[in-house]
Short mmCIF file of C-alpha atoms in Angstrom, two decimals:
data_model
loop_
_atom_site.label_atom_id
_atom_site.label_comp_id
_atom_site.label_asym_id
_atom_site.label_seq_id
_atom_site.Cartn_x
_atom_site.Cartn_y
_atom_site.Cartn_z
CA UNK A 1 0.00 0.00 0.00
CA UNK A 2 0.61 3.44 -0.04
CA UNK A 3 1.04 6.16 1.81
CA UNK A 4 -0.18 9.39 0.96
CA UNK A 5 2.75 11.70 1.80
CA UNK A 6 6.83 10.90 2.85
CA UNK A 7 8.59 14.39 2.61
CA UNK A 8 12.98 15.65 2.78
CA UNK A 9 13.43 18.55 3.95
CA UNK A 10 16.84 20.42 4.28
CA UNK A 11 17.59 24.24 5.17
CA UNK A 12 20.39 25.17 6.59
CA UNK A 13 20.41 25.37 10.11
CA UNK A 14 19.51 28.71 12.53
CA UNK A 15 21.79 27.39 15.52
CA UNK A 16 23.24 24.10 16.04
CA UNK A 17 23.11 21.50 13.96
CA UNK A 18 19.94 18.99 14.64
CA UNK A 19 18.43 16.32 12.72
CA UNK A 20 14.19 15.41 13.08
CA UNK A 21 13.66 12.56 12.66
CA UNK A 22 9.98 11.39 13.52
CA UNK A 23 9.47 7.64 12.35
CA UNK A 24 5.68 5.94 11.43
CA UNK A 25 4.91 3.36 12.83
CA UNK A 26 6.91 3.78 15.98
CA UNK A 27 7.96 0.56 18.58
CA UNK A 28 9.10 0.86 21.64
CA UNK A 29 10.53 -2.61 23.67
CA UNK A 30 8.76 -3.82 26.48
CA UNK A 31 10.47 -5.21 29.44
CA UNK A 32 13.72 -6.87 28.76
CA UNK A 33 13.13 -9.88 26.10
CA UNK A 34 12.41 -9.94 22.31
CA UNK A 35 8.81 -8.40 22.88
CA UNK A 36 8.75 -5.39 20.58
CA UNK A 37 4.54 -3.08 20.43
CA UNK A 38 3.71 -1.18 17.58
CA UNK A 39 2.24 1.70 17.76
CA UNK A 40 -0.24 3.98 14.66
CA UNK A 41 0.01 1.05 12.42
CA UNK A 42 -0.92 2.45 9.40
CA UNK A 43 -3.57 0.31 7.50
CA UNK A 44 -3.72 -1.01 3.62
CA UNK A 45 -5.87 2.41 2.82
CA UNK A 46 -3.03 4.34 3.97
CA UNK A 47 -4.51 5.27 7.29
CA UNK A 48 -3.53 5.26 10.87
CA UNK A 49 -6.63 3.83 13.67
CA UNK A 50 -4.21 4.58 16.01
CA UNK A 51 -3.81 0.69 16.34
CA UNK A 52 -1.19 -1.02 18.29
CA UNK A 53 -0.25 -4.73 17.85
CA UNK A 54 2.61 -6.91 19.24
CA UNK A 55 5.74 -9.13 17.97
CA UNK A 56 8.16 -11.22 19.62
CA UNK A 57 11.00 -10.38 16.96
CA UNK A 58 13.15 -13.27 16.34
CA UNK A 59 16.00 -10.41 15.33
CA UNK A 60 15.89 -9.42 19.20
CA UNK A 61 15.87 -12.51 20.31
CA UNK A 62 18.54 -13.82 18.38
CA UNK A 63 21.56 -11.30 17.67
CA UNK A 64 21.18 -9.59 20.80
CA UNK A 65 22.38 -12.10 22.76
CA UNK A 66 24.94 -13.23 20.72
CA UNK A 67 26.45 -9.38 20.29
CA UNK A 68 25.96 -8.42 24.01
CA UNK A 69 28.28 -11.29 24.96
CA UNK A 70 30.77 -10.96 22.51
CA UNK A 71 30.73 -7.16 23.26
CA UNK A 72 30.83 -7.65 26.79
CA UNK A 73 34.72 -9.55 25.94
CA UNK A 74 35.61 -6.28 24.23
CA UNK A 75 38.11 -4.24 25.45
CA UNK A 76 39.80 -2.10 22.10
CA UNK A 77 40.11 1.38 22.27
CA UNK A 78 37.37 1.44 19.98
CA UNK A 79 34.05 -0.15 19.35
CA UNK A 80 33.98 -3.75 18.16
CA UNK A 81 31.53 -4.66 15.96
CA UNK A 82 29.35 -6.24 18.38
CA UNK A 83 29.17 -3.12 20.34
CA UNK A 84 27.97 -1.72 17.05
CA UNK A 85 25.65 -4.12 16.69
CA UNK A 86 24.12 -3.95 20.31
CA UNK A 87 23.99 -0.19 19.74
CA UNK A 88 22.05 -0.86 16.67
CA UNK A 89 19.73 -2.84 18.00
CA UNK A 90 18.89 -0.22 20.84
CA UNK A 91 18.81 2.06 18.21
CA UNK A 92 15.64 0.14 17.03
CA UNK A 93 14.09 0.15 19.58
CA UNK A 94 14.09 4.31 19.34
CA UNK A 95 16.15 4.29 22.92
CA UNK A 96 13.87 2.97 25.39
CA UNK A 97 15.49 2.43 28.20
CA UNK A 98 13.36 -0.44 29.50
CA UNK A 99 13.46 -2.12 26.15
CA UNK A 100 15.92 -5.02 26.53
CA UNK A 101 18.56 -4.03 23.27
CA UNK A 102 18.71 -0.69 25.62
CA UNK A 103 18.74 -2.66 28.87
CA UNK A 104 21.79 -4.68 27.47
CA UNK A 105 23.42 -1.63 26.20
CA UNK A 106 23.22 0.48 29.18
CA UNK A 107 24.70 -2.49 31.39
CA UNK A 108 27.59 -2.17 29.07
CA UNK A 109 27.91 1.09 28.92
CA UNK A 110 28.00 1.54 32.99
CA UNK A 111 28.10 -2.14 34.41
CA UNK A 112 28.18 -0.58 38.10
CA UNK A 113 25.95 1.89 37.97
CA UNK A 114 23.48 2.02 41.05
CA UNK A 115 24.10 4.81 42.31
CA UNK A 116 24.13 6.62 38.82
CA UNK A 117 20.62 8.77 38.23
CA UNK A 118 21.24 8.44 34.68
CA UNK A 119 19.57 5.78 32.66
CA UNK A 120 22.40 6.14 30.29
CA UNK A 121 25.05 5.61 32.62
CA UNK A 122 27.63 8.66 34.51
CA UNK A 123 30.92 9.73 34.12
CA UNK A 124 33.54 8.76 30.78
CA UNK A 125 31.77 6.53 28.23
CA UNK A 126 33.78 3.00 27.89
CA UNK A 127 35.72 3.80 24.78
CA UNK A 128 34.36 0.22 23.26
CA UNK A 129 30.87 1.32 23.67
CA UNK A 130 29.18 3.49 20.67
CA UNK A 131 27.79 6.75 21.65
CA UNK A 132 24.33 6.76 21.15
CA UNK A 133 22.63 9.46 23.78
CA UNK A 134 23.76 13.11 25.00
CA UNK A 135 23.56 13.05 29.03
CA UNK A 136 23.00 16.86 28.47
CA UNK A 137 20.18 17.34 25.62
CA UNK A 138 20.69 21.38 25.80
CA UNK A 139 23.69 20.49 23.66
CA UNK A 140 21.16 21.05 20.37
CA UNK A 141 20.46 24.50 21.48
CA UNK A 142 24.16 25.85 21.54
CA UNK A 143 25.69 27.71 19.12
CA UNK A 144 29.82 27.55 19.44
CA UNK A 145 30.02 25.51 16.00
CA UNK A 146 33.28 27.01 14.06
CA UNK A 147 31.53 26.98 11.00
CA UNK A 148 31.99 29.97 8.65
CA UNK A 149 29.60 30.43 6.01
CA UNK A 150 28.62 33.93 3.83
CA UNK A 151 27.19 35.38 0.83
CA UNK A 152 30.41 37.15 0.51
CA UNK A 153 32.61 36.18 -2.72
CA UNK A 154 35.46 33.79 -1.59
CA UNK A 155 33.48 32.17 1.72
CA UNK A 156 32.21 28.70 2.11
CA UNK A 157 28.57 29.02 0.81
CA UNK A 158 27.66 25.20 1.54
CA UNK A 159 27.25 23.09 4.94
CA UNK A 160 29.51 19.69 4.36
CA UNK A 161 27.58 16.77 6.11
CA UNK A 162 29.10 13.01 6.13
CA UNK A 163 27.75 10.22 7.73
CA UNK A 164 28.93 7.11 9.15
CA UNK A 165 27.44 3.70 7.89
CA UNK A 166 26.80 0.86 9.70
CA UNK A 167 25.49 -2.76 9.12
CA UNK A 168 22.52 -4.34 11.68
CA UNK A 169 25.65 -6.76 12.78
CA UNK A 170 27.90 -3.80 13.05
CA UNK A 171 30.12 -3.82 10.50
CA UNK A 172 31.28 -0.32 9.85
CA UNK A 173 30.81 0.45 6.00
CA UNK A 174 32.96 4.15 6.12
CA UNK A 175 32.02 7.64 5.95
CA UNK A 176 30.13 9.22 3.24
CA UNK A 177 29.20 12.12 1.91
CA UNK A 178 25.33 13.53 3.15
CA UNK A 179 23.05 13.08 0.11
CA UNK A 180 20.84 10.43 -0.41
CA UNK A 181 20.45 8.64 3.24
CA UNK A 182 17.89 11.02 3.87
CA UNK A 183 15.57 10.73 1.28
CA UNK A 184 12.94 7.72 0.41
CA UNK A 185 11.75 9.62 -2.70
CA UNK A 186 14.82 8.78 -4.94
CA UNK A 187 15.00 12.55 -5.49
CA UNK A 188 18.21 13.31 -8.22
CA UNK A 189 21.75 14.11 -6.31
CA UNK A 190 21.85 17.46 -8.01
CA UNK A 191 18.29 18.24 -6.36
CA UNK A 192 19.08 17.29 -2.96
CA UNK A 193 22.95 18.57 -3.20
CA UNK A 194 21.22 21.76 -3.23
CA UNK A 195 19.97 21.45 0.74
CA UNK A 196 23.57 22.30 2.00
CA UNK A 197 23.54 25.47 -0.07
CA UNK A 198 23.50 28.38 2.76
CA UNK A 199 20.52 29.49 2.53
CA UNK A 200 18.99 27.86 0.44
CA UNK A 201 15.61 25.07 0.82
CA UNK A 202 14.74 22.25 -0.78
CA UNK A 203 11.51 19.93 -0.10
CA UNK A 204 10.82 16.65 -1.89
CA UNK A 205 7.62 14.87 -1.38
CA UNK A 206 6.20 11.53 -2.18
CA UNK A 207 3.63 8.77 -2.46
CA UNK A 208 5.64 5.46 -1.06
CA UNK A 209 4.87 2.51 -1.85
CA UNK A 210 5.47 1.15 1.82
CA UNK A 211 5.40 -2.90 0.66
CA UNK A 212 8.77 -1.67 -1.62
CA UNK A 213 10.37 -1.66 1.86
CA UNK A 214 9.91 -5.14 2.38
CA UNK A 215 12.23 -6.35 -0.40
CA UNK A 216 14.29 -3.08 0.09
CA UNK A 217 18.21 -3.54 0.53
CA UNK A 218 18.61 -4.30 4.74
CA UNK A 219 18.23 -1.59 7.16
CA UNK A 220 21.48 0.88 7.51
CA UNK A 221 22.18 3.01 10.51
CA UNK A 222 23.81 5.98 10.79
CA UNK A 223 26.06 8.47 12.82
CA UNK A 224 25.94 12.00 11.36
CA UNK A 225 28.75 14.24 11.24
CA UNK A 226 29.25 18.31 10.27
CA UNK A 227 32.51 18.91 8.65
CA UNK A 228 33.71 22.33 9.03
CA UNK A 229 36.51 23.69 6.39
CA UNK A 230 39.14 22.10 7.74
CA UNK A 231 38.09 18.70 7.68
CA UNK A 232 37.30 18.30 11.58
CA UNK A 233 34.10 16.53 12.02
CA UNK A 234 31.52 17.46 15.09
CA UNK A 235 28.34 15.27 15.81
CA UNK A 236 25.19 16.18 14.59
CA UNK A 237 22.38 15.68 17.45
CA UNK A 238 19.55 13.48 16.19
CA UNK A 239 15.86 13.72 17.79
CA UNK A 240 13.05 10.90 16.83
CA UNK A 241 10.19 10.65 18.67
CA UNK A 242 8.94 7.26 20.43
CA UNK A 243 5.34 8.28 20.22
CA UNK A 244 3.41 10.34 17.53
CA UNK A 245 3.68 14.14 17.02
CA UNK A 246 1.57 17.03 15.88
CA UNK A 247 2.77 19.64 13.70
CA UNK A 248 1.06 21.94 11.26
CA UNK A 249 1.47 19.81 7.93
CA UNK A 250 3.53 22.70 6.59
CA UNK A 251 6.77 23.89 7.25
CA UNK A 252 7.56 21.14 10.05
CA UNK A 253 11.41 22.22 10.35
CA UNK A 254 10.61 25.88 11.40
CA UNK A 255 7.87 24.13 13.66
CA UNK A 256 10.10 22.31 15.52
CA UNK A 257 12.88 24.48 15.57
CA UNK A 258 10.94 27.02 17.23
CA UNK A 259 9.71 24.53 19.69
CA UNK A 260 13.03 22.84 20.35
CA UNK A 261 13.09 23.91 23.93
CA UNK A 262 9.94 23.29 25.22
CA UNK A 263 10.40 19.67 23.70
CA UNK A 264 13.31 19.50 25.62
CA UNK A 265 12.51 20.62 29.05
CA UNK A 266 9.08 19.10 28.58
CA UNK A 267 8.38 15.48 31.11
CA UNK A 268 8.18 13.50 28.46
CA UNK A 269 11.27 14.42 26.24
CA UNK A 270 12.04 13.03 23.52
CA UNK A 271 15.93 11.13 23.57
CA UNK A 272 18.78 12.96 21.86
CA UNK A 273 20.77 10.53 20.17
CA UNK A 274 23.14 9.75 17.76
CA UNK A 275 22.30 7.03 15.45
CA UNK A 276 19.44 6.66 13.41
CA UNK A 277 17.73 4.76 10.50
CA UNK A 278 15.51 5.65 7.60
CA UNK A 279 13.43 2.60 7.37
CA UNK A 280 13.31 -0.76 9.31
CA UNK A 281 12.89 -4.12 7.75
CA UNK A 282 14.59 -6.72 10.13
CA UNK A 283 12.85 -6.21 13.57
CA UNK A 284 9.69 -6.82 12.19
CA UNK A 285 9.88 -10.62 11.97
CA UNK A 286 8.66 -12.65 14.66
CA UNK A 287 10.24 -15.61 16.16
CA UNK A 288 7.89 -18.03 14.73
CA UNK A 289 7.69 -21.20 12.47
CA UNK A 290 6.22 -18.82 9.52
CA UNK A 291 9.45 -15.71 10.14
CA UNK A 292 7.74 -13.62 7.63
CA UNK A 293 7.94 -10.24 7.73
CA UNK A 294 5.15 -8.72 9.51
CA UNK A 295 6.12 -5.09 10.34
CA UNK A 296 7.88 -1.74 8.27
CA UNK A 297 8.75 0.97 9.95
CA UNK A 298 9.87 4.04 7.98
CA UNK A 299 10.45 7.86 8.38
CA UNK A 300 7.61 9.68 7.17
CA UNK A 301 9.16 13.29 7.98
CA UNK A 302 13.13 14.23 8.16
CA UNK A 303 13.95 17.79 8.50
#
């Protein structure tokens, strides 16, 4: 089926650098095992009941226990790949804490943490451990970045993304340049090239055919990077939302922006991470005799 409307959006950025990310249908984990919920299933006419159904996913039950013991042997000064893949997994699961990829990640990242208040663990991150969440969220509303960019003849007139690719098993596929990871519309390069032109916007909508996902190439995740002029790259906060959102159907990044904030300061805030994904295809098969793929997730909105 199809739905109606999957937009891009890129403009170049008032403060810091921050990437929305909502994602339709959302999951979130529930308790510690394999158990994943669904939430606004979206139906075969392309509608959303607000629905929620449930899956034991035989991904979660199967690579996560394999990569949290392997990752739990690691001890590199950087992250294995089974680190990567337990991150990945967590990563699924949109960072809830009490899901169990999370659970298993957090005991790795602070295995004697009791009298941390953190969910995400205190004090220096285990260098084998991916970075997935900022302990301080207010980080997306600073603006320190050294990044020069002007009108004036001779300056930088273009913001230089590159993102970090990884495998669901973790394997690290290299940097690459920002262009096409956001976008589900299979916009031209030369269209979407444009959205790191300072100040400059460019939107690209869509119908999706959501069942292409099924067959699509395996889930990717990603770690997103701004690259100022001299080739030093700084980490580009990422915010997706666990449950649905409301926003006026036009102009969601100035929306957001100007609510960035309140969203978060407010109770229920959503996480800031680091990784992210554009569509899921792997957590949605259960651990049954049929293992057919019963769930997509995808991005309906990045900005």
């Amino acid at each position: 089926f199809a739905l109606p409307r999957t937009s891009w959006a890129m403009r170049s950025p008032m403060a810091a650098l921050l990437l929305l990310l909502p994602l339709l249908p959302l999951l979130e984990g529930q308790g510690g095992g394999p158990a994943m919920r669904y939430q606004a299933i979206i139906d075969r006419e392309g509608q959303t009941q607000g629905r929620t159904d449930k899956l034991e996913s035989k991904l979660m039950a199967t690579l996560l226990p394999t990569a949290t013991a392997e990752c739990s042997q690691c001890t590199g000064p950087d992250p294995c790949q089974a680190c990567q893949a337990v991150a990945n997994l967590c990563t699924l699961q949109l960072y809830q804490a009490s899901s169990g990829a999370c659970t298993a990640y957090r005991h790795l990242l602070q295995p004697n943490a009791s009298g941390c208040a953190s969910a995400w663990g205190c004090g220096e991150r285990p260098l084998h451990i991916p970075w997935l969440v900022y302990q301080d969220p207010t980080i997306a509303l600073q603006s320190n970045l050294p990044f020069q960019i002007s009108f004036m003849e001779g300056q930088p007139k273009h913001l230089h993304f590159v993102v970090s690719e990884y495998t669901l098993d973790g394997e690290w596929l290299g940097h690459h340049p920002l262009l096409h990871q956001l976008d589900l519309c299979g916009a031209p390069d030369h269209v979407l090239a444009k959205g790191t032109h300072f100040g400059a916007s460019v939107l690209v909508r869509c119908n999706l055919n959501v069942r292409s996902l099924a067959t699509a190439p395996a889930t990717v995740f990603y770690d997103i990077f701004g690259q100022d002029t001299k080739g030093q790259l700084f980490p580009v906060p990422v915010l997706m939302w666990a449950t649905p959102y409301e926003s006026p159907p036009e102009e969601e990044a100035e929306y957001l922006a100007g609510r960035l904030e309140e969203l978060l300061q407010a109770p229920q805030a959503p996480v800031l991470g680091r990784r992210f994904f554009l569509y899921d295809n792997v957590a949605g098969v259960p651990h049954t005799s049929t293992e057919e793929l019963q769930f997509v997730r995808f991005a309906p909105d990045v900005s």
